[in-house]
Amino acid sequence: MNFKKLFKSFLCLATVLVIAACSNDDCDLDHIDKLQGLPTLKEGTFPEENLTLNVGELYEYSPKASSPLDIYYQWYQNGEDISTDPSFTFHAKRPTRTKVVLELSNDLGKVTLENKVIVPGADYSKGCFVINEGWFGHGTGSISFYNYQTNNIDHWCYKNQNFGDVLGVTTQSATLWNGKLYVCSKENNQLVIMDPKTLYVEKNIGHLLPNNRQAYEFIGINDRYGVITANGDFYRVDLNTFEAVGISTGSSWGGCGSGIVYNNKLLLNVKGQKIYVIDIETLCGDLSQYNWQNQFPFETLDIKTTGGTRFVQCGKDLYTMETIKENIENNLVKINSNWEIEKKAIHSNYIPSSFGSYREANFCGTPDGTFYYIAGGSIYKATFNDPAPSEAFINYTKEGYNFYGASIRINSKTNELLANYLTEDYQKNLIVRFNAKTGEKISEVAYDGYFFPATFIFN
């Protein structure tokens, strides 16, 4: 005779009889788990309140559980399998905010217990963030931290500072705005707002855009509104309610990429179109009057941009890259406050960003009018008066590695230029830090994993 099956049948029958007998509201079912035969935790053997530890401290979880059947233990830390032992020791190795989960199970079911462990002291001031797309189809985007002092990469920083919370799928861009970091992902958690000093989340909006639109970039407008560009039109987002209102101009359905607020206007990069110039007051006003018959008004500048092209403001002037025809005609463009445009040719083998597989462009600059871009596998340092230097500024190469993602970004405060490289199998990553004045290498760090780094953010 199978006593285990007989016992389970008896427990199920007993539970049904007890629940039927206790159908009145005043019946106490606090011990229903015990009646069902599920594991029962001894009171006081698992913390009921959050724990706070200092770096270097340990905490041992030693739950005492009973069950008429064999008990199985499964521990998780921020969603990751950790152990199947009856006890678990948490090591506070670094500042984190961690959710510890214990599943107690037997053949009849399981009981789940949760506890949060806070190790304060997160400090991301001595390096830079790497925004990772993530491996599409296998996981979410993430944020890594390149620590200049230790020359190491700390991965999954956002997740580890937020009890296992994650970004969306294909995290493509991030924007520092009004003291907060706005991170956009194409799908799922499309907008996540966090403190850039600690990465503590302030708001995870979840799926924000309708009609399965992919989110590309966040552009701050004012204290109340921002804009999110997408693979089809663009959206005004209320930063209090997070209502996203689609804005159609009749010709922006193909996709909108990067943008900037300049001279009381929103300049917007639109697929297959010239740069849109949008009035901020109109954008922040009543949008209910606009539809496919009465479309949102805009003007254009005679500049043709692609994908996630960048805008660099130098004093009262604004600069960007124009691509007339890839590998044939590219220009560095100057826009002044009177909306006058001047163009100068750069190297023809500059590779612009794309709308097909959206990413930021490998063009950046500083407020003093120094620009950096990649052409023919080398990094060029240019000015508007010398947009196509005959000699490359940096010719760094490493066998098997090529530029990836936004590729280069400049920290104008420290005069450091960071470059991002990846192997053809997408598994080996390399970040190199250069002196932006001399081109000399300061440091480099290599690491493995399918991270697909998209861009850098400097605190």
XYZ file of N, CA and C in Angstrom, residues 90-193:
312
model
N 23.666 35.090 4.279
C 23.761 36.247 3.391
C 25.056 36.992 3.695
N 25.857 37.222 2.663
C 27.108 37.962 2.801
C 26.909 39.375 2.274
N 27.098 40.368 3.090
C 26.982 41.770 2.655
C 28.315 42.198 2.036
N 28.545 41.764 0.807
C 29.835 42.009 0.164
C 29.974 43.440 -0.330
N 28.848 44.045 -0.722
C 28.856 45.413 -1.262
C 27.508 46.061 -0.979
N 27.394 47.362 -1.108
C 26.093 47.999 -0.903
C 25.064 47.499 -1.917
N 23.968 46.954 -1.420
C 22.896 46.451 -2.277
C 21.576 46.556 -1.522
N 20.494 46.360 -2.270
C 19.167 46.174 -1.668
C 18.617 44.889 -2.265
N 18.534 43.870 -1.429
C 18.305 42.514 -1.904
C 17.029 41.926 -1.332
N 16.310 41.189 -2.171
C 15.156 40.418 -1.706
C 15.568 38.953 -1.597
N 15.475 38.433 -0.382
C 15.758 37.011 -0.139
C 14.429 36.277 -0.056
N 14.283 35.243 -0.856
C 13.045 34.464 -0.897
C 13.366 33.017 -0.548
N 12.533 32.442 0.330
C 12.644 31.028 0.677
C 11.343 30.334 0.310
N 11.460 29.277 -0.468
C 10.310 28.426 -0.767
C 10.452 27.125 0.015
N 9.485 26.878 0.886
C 9.396 25.608 1.612
C 8.332 24.775 0.925
N 8.691 23.592 0.481
C 7.721 22.787 -0.263
C 7.777 21.331 0.155
N 6.662 20.659 -0.085
C 6.604 19.202 0.003
C 5.711 18.708 -1.122
N 5.340 17.472 -1.097
C 4.561 16.900 -2.199
C 3.159 17.485 -2.304
N 2.732 18.238 -1.301
C 1.386 18.817 -1.326
C 1.364 20.265 -1.817
N 2.525 20.918 -1.858
C 2.562 22.314 -2.294
C 3.723 23.054 -1.667
N 3.649 24.383 -1.687
C 4.760 25.163 -1.150
C 4.270 26.404 -0.409
N 5.155 26.886 0.452
C 4.940 28.127 1.202
C 6.107 29.051 0.872
N 5.830 30.320 0.557
C 6.872 31.273 0.166
C 7.051 32.340 1.233
N 8.308 32.571 1.619
C 8.663 33.586 2.606
C 9.606 34.597 1.964
N 9.453 35.869 2.305
C 10.290 36.927 1.747
C 10.902 37.784 2.838
N 12.109 38.284 2.567
C 12.765 39.201 3.480
C 13.672 40.122 2.663
N 13.700 41.412 3.010
C 14.542 42.371 2.309
C 15.757 42.717 3.167
N 16.919 42.751 2.495
C 18.172 43.075 3.175
C 18.750 44.339 2.539
N 18.960 45.355 3.352
C 19.486 46.625 2.867
C 20.907 46.800 3.372
N 21.819 46.954 2.433
C 23.214 47.272 2.761
C 23.471 48.657 2.185
N 23.380 49.709 2.988
C 23.474 51.081 2.473
C 24.892 51.440 2.037
N 24.961 52.560 1.306
C 26.285 53.073 0.925
C 26.591 53.010 -0.544
N 25.578 52.797 -1.402
C 25.823 52.741 -2.845
C 26.469 54.038 -3.317
N 27.586 53.932 -4.034
C 28.320 55.103 -4.507
C 28.805 54.843 -5.927
N 28.229 55.563 -6.865
C 28.604 55.393 -8.269
C 29.235 56.669 -8.824
N 29.995 57.347 -7.991
C 30.587 58.627 -8.388
C 31.969 58.488 -9.007
N 32.617 57.354 -8.853
C 34.005 57.211 -9.291
C 34.107 56.314 -10.525
N 33.312 56.647 -11.529
C 33.332 55.867 -12.757
C 32.195 56.287 -13.652
N 31.691 55.366 -14.434
C 30.572 55.685 -15.321
C 29.663 54.475 -15.466
N 28.426 54.741 -15.863
C 27.465 53.677 -16.117
C 27.564 53.206 -17.566
N 27.329 51.930 -17.749
C 27.190 51.357 -19.083
C 25.755 50.856 -19.212
N 25.027 51.418 -20.146
C 23.643 51.001 -20.391
C 23.673 49.847 -21.384
N 23.186 48.686 -20.967
C 23.255 47.473 -21.782
C 21.915 47.129 -22.409
N 21.932 46.853 -23.703
C 20.705 46.416 -24.379
C 20.183 45.113 -23.782
N 21.097 44.201 -23.476
C 20.715 42.854 -23.062
C 20.571 41.951 -24.278
N 20.585 40.677 -24.021
C 20.503 39.672 -25.094
C 19.033 39.449 -25.425
N 18.623 39.963 -26.573
C 17.209 39.896 -26.954
C 16.732 38.443 -27.017
N 15.587 38.193 -26.410
C 15.034 36.852 -26.387
C 15.520 36.004 -25.240
N 16.508 36.522 -24.492
C 17.066 35.752 -23.380
C 17.016 36.493 -22.050
N 16.810 37.801 -22.094
C 16.798 38.542 -20.843
C 16.524 40.010 -21.075
N 16.600 40.769 -20.004
C 16.302 42.200 -20.044
C 17.581 43.008 -20.230
N 17.394 44.315 -20.414
C 18.529 45.217 -20.376
C 19.045 45.354 -18.957
N 20.165 46.044 -18.804
C 20.762 46.179 -17.477
C 21.669 47.401 -17.439
N 22.149 47.702 -16.249
C 23.120 48.785 -16.067
C 24.354 48.215 -15.368
N 25.512 48.438 -15.983
C 26.778 48.069 -15.364
C 27.500 49.340 -14.918
N 28.460 49.176 -14.029
C 29.238 50.316 -13.552
C 30.716 50.024 -13.755
N 31.383 50.928 -14.485
C 32.822 50.834 -14.676
C 33.490 51.655 -13.585
N 34.103 50.964 -12.637
C 34.782 51.608 -11.517
C 36.215 51.933 -11.943
N 36.507 53.228 -12.107
C 37.835 53.627 -12.558
C 38.913 53.287 -11.539
N 38.580 53.379 -10.261
C 39.593 53.161 -9.221
C 40.067 51.716 -9.178
N 39.138 50.782 -9.342
C 39.508 49.366 -9.289
C 39.697 48.775 -10.677
N 39.296 49.531 -11.704
C 39.332 49.070 -13.097
C 38.559 47.761 -13.264
N 37.392 47.713 -12.633
C 36.516 46.548 -12.723
C 35.122 46.977 -13.156
N 34.362 46.010 -13.654
C 32.973 46.227 -14.043
C 32.062 45.519 -13.058
N 31.106 46.243 -12.520
C 30.087 45.664 -11.639
C 28.793 45.593 -12.446
N 28.267 44.392 -12.659
C 27.109 44.198 -13.520
C 25.804 44.162 -12.716
N 24.698 44.349 -13.425
C 23.341 44.248 -12.881
C 23.132 45.184 -11.686
N 23.679 46.397 -11.809
C 23.627 47.334 -10.680
C 22.198 47.765 -10.361
N 21.405 48.070 -11.383
C 20.029 48.497 -11.111
C 19.258 47.381 -10.403
N 19.370 46.182 -10.909
C 18.670 45.040 -10.311
C 19.111 44.824 -8.870
N 20.403 44.925 -8.622
C 20.927 44.651 -7.288
C 20.652 45.770 -6.286
N 20.302 46.956 -6.775
C 19.961 48.047 -5.857
C 18.450 48.180 -5.654
N 17.676 47.329 -6.305
C 16.221 47.495 -6.263
C 15.481 46.180 -6.051
N 16.046 45.321 -5.187
C 15.374 44.095 -4.747
C 14.976 43.192 -5.917
N 15.805 43.209 -6.986
C 15.549 42.314 -8.117
C 14.706 42.907 -9.217
N 14.292 44.157 -9.095
C 13.526 44.802 -10.166
C 14.393 44.886 -11.420
N 13.774 44.819 -12.610
C 14.549 44.792 -13.851
C 14.079 45.882 -14.813
N 14.957 46.206 -15.754
C 14.616 47.113 -16.839
C 13.824 46.349 -17.890
N 13.493 47.020 -18.992
C 12.746 46.379 -20.057
C 13.644 45.590 -21.001
N 13.076 45.197 -22.117
C 13.794 44.419 -23.135
C 14.416 45.379 -24.147
N 15.694 45.185 -24.420
C 16.493 46.035 -25.315
C 16.520 47.475 -24.788
N 17.332 47.669 -23.786
C 17.502 48.988 -23.166
C 18.498 49.775 -24.015
N 17.994 50.815 -24.675
C 18.755 51.456 -25.738
C 19.356 52.796 -25.358
N 18.732 53.490 -24.393
C 19.205 54.850 -24.120
C 18.895 55.241 -22.681
N 19.569 56.300 -22.227
C 19.314 56.856 -20.903
C 19.583 58.351 -20.955
N 18.810 59.114 -20.196
C 18.896 60.570 -20.228
C 18.945 61.113 -18.806
N 19.941 61.928 -18.505
C 19.983 62.654 -17.239
C 19.143 63.916 -17.398
N 18.132 64.062 -16.539
C 17.225 65.203 -16.661
C 16.717 65.589 -15.286
N 16.925 66.859 -14.910
C 16.432 67.390 -13.638
C 16.857 66.532 -12.440
N 18.095 66.079 -12.467
C 18.629 65.327 -11.342
C 18.200 63.877 -11.273
N 17.548 63.384 -12.316
C 17.120 61.986 -12.350
C 17.611 61.320 -13.640
N 17.678 60.005 -13.602
C 18.082 59.237 -14.768
C 16.862 58.533 -15.339
N 16.545 58.833 -16.601
C 15.406 58.235 -17.295
C 15.939 57.202 -18.277
N 15.599 55.944 -18.060
C 16.119 54.857 -18.875
C 14.999 54.290 -19.739
N 15.238 54.267 -21.049
C 14.234 53.769 -21.998
C 14.615 52.385 -22.515
N 13.627 51.507 -22.588
C 13.777 50.202 -23.220
C 12.709 50.063 -24.298
N 13.016 49.314 -25.314
C 12.077 49.203 -26.424
C 10.768 48.537 -26.000
N 10.850 47.532 -25.145
C 9.654 46.773 -24.779
C 9.584 46.575 -23.264
N 8.408 46.159 -22.821
C 8.103 45.861 -21.413
C 8.271 47.107 -20.539
N 9.219 47.103 -19.598
C 9.405 48.264 -18.722
C 10.064 49.384 -19.528
N 9.226 50.155 -20.243
C 9.758 51.074 -21.256
C 10.369 52.353 -20.690
N 9.982 52.730 -19.483
C 10.572 53.908 -18.859
C 10.757 53.645 -17.373
N 11.998 53.748 -16.921
C 12.324 53.570 -15.505
C 13.088 54.815 -15.054
N 12.620 55.414 -13.962
C 13.213 56.644 -13.451
C 13.913 56.326 -12.131
